[in-house]
PDB file of C-alpha atoms in Angstrom:
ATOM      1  CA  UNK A   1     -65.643 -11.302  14.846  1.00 62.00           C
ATOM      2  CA  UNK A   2     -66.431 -12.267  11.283  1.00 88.00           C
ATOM      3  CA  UNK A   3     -63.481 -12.414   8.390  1.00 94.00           C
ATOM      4  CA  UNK A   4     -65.767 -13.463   5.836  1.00 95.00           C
ATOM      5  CA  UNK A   5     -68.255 -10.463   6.614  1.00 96.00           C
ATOM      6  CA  UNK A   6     -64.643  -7.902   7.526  1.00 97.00           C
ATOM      7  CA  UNK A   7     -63.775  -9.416   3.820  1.00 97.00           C
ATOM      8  CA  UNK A   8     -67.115  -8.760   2.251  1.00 97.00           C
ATOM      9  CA  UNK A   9     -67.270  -5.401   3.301  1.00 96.00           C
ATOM     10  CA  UNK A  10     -63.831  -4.762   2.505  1.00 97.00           C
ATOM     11  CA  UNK A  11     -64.778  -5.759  -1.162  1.00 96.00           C
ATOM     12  CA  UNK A  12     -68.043  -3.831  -1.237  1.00 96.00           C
ATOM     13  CA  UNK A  13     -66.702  -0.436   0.374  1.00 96.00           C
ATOM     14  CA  UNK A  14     -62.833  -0.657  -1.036  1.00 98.00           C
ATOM     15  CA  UNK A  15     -61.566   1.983   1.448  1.00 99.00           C
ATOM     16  CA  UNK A  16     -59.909   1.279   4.879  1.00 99.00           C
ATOM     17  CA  UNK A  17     -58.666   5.022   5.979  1.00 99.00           C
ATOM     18  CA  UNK A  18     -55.301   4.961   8.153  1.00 99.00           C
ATOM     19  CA  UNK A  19     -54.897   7.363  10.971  1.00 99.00           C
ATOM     20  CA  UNK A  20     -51.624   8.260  12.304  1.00 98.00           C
ATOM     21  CA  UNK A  21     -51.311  10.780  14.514  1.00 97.00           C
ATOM     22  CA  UNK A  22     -48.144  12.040  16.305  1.00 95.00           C
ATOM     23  CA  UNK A  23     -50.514  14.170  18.971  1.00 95.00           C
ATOM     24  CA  UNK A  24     -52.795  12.584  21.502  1.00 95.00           C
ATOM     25  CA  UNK A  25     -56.558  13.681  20.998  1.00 95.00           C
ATOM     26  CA  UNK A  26     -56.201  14.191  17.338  1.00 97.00           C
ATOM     27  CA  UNK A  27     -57.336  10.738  16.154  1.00 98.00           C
ATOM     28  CA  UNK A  28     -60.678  11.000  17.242  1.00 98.00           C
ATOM     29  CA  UNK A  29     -62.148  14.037  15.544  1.00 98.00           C
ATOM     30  CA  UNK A  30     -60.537  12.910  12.361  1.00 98.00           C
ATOM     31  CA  UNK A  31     -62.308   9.631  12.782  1.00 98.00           C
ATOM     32  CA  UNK A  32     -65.812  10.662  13.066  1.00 98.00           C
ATOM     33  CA  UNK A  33     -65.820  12.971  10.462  1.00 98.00           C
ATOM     34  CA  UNK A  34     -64.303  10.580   8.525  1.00 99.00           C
ATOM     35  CA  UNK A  35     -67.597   8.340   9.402  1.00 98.00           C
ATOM     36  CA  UNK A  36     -69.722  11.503   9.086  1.00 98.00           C
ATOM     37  CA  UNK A  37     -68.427  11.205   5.135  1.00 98.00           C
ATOM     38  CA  UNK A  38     -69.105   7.828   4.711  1.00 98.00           C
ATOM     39  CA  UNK A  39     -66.005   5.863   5.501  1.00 98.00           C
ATOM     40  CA  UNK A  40     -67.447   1.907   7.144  1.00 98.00           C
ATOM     41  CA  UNK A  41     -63.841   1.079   7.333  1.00 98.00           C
ATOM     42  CA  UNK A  42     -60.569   2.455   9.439  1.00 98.00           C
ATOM     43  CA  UNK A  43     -57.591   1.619  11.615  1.00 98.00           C
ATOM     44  CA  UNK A  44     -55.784   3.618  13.727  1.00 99.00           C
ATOM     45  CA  UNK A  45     -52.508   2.935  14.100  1.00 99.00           C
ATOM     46  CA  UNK A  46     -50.421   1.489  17.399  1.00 98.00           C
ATOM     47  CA  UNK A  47     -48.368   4.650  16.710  1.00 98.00           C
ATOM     48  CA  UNK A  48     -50.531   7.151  17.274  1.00 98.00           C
ATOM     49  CA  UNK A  49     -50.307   8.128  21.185  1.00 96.00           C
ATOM     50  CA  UNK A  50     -53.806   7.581  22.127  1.00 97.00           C
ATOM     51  CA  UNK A  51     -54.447   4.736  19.725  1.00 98.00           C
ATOM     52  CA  UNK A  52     -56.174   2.461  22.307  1.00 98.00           C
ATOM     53  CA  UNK A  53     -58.185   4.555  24.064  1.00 98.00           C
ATOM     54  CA  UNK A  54     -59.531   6.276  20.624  1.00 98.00           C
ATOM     55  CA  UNK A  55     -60.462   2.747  19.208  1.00 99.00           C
ATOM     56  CA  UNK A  56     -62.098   1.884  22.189  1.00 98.00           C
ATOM     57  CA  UNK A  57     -64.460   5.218  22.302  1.00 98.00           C
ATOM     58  CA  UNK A  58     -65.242   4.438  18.673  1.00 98.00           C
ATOM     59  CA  UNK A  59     -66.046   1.267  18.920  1.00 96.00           C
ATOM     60  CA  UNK A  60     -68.371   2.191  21.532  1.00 95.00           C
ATOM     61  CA  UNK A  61     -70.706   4.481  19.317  1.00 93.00           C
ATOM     62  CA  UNK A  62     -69.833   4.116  16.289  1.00 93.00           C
ATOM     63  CA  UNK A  63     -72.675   2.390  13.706  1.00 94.00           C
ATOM     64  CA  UNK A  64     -72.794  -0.911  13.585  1.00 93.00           C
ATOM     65  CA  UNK A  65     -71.772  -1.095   9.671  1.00 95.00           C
ATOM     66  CA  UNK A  66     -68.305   0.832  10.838  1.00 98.00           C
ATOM     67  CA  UNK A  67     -65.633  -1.343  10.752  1.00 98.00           C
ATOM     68  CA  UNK A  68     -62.872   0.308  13.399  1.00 98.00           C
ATOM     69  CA  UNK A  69     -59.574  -1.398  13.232  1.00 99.00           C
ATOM     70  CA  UNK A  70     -55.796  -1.044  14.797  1.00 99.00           C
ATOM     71  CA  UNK A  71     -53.174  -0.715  12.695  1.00 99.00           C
ATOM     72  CA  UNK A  72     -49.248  -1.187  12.782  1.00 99.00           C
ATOM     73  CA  UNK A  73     -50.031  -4.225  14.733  1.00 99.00           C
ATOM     74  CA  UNK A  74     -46.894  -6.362  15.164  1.00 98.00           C
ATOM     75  CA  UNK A  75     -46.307  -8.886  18.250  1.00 98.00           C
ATOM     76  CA  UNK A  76     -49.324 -11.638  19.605  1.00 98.00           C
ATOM     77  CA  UNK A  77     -49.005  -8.648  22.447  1.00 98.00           C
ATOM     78  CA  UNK A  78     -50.627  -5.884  20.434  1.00 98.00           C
ATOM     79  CA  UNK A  79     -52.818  -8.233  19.087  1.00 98.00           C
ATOM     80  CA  UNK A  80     -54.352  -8.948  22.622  1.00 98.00           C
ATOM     81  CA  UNK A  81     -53.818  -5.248  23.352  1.00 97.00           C
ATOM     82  CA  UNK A  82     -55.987  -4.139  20.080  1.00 98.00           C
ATOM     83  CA  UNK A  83     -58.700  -6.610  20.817  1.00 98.00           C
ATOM     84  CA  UNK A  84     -58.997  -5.938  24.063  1.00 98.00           C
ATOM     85  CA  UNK A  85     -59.913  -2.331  23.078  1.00 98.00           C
ATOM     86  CA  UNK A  86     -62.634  -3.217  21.229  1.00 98.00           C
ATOM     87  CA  UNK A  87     -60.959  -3.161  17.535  1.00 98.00           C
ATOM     88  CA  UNK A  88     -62.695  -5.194  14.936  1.00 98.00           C
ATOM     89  CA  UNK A  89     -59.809  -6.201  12.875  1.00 99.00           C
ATOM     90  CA  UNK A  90     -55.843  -5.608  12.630  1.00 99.00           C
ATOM     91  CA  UNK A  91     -53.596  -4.503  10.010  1.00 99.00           C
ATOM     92  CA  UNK A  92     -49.721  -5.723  10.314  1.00 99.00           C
ATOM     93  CA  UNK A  93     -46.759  -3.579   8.338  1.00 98.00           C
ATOM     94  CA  UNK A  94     -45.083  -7.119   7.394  1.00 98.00           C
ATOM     95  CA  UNK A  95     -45.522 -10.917   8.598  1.00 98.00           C
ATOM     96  CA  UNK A  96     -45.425 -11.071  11.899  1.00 98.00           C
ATOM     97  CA  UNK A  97     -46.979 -13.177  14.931  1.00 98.00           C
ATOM     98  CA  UNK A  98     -49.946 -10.660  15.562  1.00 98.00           C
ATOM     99  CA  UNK A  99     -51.078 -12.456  12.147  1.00 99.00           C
ATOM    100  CA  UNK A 100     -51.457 -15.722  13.695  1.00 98.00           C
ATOM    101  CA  UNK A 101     -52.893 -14.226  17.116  1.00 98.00           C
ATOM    102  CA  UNK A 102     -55.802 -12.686  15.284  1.00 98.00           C
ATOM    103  CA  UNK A 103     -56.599 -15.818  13.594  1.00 98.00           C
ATOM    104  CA  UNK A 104     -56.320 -17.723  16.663  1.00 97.00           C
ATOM    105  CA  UNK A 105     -58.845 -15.056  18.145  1.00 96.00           C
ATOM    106  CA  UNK A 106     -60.958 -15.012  15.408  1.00 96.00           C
ATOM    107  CA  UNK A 107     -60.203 -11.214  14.751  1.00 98.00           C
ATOM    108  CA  UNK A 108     -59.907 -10.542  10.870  1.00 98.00           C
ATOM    109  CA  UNK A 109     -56.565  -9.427   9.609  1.00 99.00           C
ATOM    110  CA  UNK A 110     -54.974  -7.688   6.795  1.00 99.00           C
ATOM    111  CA  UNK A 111     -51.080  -8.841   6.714  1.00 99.00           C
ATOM    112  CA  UNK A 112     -48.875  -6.968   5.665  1.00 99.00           C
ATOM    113  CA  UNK A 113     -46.242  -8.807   2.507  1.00 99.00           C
ATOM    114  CA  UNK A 114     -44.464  -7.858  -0.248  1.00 98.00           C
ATOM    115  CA  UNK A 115     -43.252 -10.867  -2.799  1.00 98.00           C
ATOM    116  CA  UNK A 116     -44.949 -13.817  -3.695  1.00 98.00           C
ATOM    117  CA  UNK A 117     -43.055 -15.440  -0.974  1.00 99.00           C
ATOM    118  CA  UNK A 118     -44.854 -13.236   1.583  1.00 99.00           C
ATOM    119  CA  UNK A 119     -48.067 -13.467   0.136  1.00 99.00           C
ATOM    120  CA  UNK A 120     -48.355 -17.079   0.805  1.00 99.00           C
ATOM    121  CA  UNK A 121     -47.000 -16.975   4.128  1.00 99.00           C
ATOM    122  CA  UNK A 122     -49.445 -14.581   5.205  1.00 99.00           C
ATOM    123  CA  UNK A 123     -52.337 -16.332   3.789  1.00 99.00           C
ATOM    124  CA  UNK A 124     -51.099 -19.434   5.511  1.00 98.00           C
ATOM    125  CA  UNK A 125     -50.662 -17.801   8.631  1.00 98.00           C
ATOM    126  CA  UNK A 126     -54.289 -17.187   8.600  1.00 98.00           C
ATOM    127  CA  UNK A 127     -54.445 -13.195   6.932  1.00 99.00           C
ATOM    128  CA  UNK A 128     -57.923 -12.687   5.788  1.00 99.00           C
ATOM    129  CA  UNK A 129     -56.565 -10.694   3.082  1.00 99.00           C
ATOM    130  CA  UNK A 130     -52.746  -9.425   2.143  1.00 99.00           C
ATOM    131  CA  UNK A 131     -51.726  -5.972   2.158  1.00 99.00           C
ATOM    132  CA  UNK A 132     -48.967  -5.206  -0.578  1.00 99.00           C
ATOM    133  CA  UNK A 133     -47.022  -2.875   1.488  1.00 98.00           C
ATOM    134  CA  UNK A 134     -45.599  -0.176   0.079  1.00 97.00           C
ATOM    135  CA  UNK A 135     -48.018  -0.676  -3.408  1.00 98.00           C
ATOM    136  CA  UNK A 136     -46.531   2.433  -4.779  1.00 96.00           C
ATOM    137  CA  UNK A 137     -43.161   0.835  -5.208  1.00 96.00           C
ATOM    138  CA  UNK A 138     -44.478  -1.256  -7.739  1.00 97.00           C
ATOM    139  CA  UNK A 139     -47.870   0.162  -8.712  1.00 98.00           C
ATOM    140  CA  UNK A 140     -50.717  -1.944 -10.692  1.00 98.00           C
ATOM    141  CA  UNK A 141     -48.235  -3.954 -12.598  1.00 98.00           C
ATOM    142  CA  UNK A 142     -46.721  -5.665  -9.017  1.00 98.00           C
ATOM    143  CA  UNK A 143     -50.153  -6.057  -8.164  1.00 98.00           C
ATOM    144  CA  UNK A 144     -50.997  -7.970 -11.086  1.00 98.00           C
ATOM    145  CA  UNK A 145     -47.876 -10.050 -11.371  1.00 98.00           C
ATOM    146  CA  UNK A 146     -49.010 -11.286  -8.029  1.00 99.00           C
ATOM    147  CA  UNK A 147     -52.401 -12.086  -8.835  1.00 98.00           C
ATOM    148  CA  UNK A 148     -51.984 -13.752 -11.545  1.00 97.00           C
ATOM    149  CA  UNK A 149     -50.324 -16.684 -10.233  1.00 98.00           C
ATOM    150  CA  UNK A 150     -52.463 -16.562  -6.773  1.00 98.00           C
ATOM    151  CA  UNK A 151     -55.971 -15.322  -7.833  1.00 98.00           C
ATOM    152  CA  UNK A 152     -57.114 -17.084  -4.464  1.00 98.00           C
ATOM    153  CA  UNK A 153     -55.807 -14.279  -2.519  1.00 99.00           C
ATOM    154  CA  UNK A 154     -57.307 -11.309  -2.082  1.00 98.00           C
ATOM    155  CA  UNK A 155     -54.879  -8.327  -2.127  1.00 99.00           C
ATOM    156  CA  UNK A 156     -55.526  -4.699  -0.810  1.00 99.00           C
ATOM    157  CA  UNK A 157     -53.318  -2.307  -1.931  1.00 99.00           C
ATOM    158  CA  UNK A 158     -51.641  -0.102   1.179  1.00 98.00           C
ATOM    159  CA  UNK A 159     -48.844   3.018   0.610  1.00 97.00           C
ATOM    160  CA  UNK A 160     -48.724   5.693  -1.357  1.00 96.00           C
ATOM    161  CA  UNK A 161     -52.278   4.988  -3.251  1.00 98.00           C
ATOM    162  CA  UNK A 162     -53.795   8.421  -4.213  1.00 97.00           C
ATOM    163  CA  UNK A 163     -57.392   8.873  -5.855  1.00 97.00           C
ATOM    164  CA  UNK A 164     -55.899   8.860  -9.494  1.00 97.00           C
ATOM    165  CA  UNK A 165     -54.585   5.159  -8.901  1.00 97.00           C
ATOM    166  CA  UNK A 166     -57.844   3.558  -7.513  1.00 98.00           C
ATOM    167  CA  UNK A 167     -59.171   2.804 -11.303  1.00 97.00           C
ATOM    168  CA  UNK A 168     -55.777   0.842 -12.304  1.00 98.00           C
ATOM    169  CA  UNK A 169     -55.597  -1.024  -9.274  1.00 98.00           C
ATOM    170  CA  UNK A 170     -58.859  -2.130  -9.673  1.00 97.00           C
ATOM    171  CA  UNK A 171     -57.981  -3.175 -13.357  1.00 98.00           C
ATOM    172  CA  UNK A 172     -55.554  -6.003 -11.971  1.00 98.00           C
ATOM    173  CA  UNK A 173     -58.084  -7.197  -9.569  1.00 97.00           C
ATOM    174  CA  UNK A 174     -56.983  -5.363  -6.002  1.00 98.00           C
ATOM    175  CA  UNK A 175     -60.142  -5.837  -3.841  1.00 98.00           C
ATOM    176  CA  UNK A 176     -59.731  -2.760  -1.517  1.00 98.00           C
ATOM    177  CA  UNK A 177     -57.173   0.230  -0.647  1.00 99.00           C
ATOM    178  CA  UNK A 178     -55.464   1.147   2.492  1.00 99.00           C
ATOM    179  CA  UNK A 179     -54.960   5.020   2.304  1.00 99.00           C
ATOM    180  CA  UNK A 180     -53.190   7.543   4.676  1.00 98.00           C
ATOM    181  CA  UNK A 181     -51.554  10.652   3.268  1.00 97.00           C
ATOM    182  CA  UNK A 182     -53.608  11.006   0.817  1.00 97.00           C
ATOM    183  CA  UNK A 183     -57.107  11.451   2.733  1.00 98.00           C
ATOM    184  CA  UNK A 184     -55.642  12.647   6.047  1.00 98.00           C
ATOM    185  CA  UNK A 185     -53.401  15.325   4.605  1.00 96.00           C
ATOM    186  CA  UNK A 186     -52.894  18.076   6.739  1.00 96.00           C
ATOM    187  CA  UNK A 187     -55.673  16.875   9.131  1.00 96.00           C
ATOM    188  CA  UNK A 188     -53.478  15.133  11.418  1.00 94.00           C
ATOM    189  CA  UNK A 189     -51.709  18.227  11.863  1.00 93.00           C
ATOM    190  CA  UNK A 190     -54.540  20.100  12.855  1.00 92.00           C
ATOM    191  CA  UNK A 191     -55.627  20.930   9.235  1.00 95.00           C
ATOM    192  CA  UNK A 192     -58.907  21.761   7.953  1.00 97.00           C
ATOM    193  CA  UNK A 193     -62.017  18.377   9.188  1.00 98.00           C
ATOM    194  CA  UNK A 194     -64.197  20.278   6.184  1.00 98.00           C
ATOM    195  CA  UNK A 195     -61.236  19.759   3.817  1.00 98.00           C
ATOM    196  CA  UNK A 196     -60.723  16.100   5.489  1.00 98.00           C
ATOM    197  CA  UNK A 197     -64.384  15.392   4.216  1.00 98.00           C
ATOM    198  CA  UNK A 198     -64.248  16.551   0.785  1.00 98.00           C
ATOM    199  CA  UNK A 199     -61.699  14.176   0.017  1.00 98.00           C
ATOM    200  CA  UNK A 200     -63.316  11.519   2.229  1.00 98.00           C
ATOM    201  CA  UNK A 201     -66.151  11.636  -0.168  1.00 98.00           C
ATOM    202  CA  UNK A 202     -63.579  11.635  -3.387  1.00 98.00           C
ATOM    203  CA  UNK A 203     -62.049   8.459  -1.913  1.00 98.00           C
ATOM    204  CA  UNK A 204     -65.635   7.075  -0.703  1.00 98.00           C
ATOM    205  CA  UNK A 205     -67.023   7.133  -4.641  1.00 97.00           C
ATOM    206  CA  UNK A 206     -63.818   6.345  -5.909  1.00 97.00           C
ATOM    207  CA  UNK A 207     -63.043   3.207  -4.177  1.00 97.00           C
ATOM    208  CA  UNK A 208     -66.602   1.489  -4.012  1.00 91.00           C
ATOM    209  CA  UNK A 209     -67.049  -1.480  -6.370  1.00 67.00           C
TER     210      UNK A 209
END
């Protein structure tokens, strides 16, 4: 694996879709079409009941410029467990060891922080870029408070990030967005794929630099 080409594209394509399912066998579908609209970047999430076994048939087929990744990655254990299935990169909620077991591995990471504090730690730790987790409990202004002081570290933006907030994000100097809700929708629930690629394509545009 490659952080400075995961952190490249990350900065290129600005859009890592999260999918969380609750149902096994509903990740998958949502994930191709997802890639069928354009999306090089996503993580599927520990939580979802099928999570390794999805990644893994993805990351068999998928194109070579898709990026699949595991999310809600938390102990050196799912770490192992997410590499081992063939994920590309890992996304933490918070700091955690599965930060420093991807670096040791090689395996790009997004870690997950919140204050300056956190940012720092997770860079140290080895993050190939922070996630400001939840962003939409302080918006662009938290974003930039944090930048401004550590312009060294790139910062994605992850929680409650719809298509409207994409151009002031970008304003502060966020490199890329972590979005769930807000593409999936109703998807995960069995909800319209045509519907799920519409707004894949809103999101695709939006988000590219």
């Amino acid at each position: 694996m490659d952080p400075e080409r995961f952190l490249a594209e990350l900065k290129q394509s600005g859009l890592c879709a999260i999918i969380r399912c609750r149902e096994a066998g509903a990740a998958e579908p949502i994930a191709r079409r997802l890639i069928e609209a354009g999306v090089r970047m996503l993580e599927v999430t520990l939580t979802t009941p099928d999570a390794e076994q999805t990644i893994q048939a993805l990351a068999t087929d998928a194109p070579a410029e898709v990026w699949v990744g595991a999310g809600t990655v938390i102990s050196t254990e799912d770490a192992e467990r997410a590499r081992a299935a063939g994920a590309r990169f890992i996304v933490t909620p918070g700091l955690c060891p599965a930060i420093e077991a991807a670096a040791s591995a090689g395996l790009p990471s997004l870690g997950g922080a919140w204050t300056a504090s956190e940012v720092m730690e997770a860079h140290r730790r080895g993050a190939t870029a922070v996630k400001i987790f939840p962003a939409s409990s302080g918006g662009p202004a938290h974003l930039k408070a944090l930048r401004d002081p550590l312009p060294h570290i790139p910062l994605v933006a992850v929680g409650g990030v719809g298509l409207d907030d994409i151009a002031p994000y970008r304003a502060v100097g966020t490199i890329g967005f972590g979005v769930g809700g807000p593409l999936i929708g109703d998807a995960a629930r069995g909800g319209s794929l045509d519907a799920l690629a519409e707004r894949a394509g809103e999101f695709v545009r939006a988000c590219r630099s």
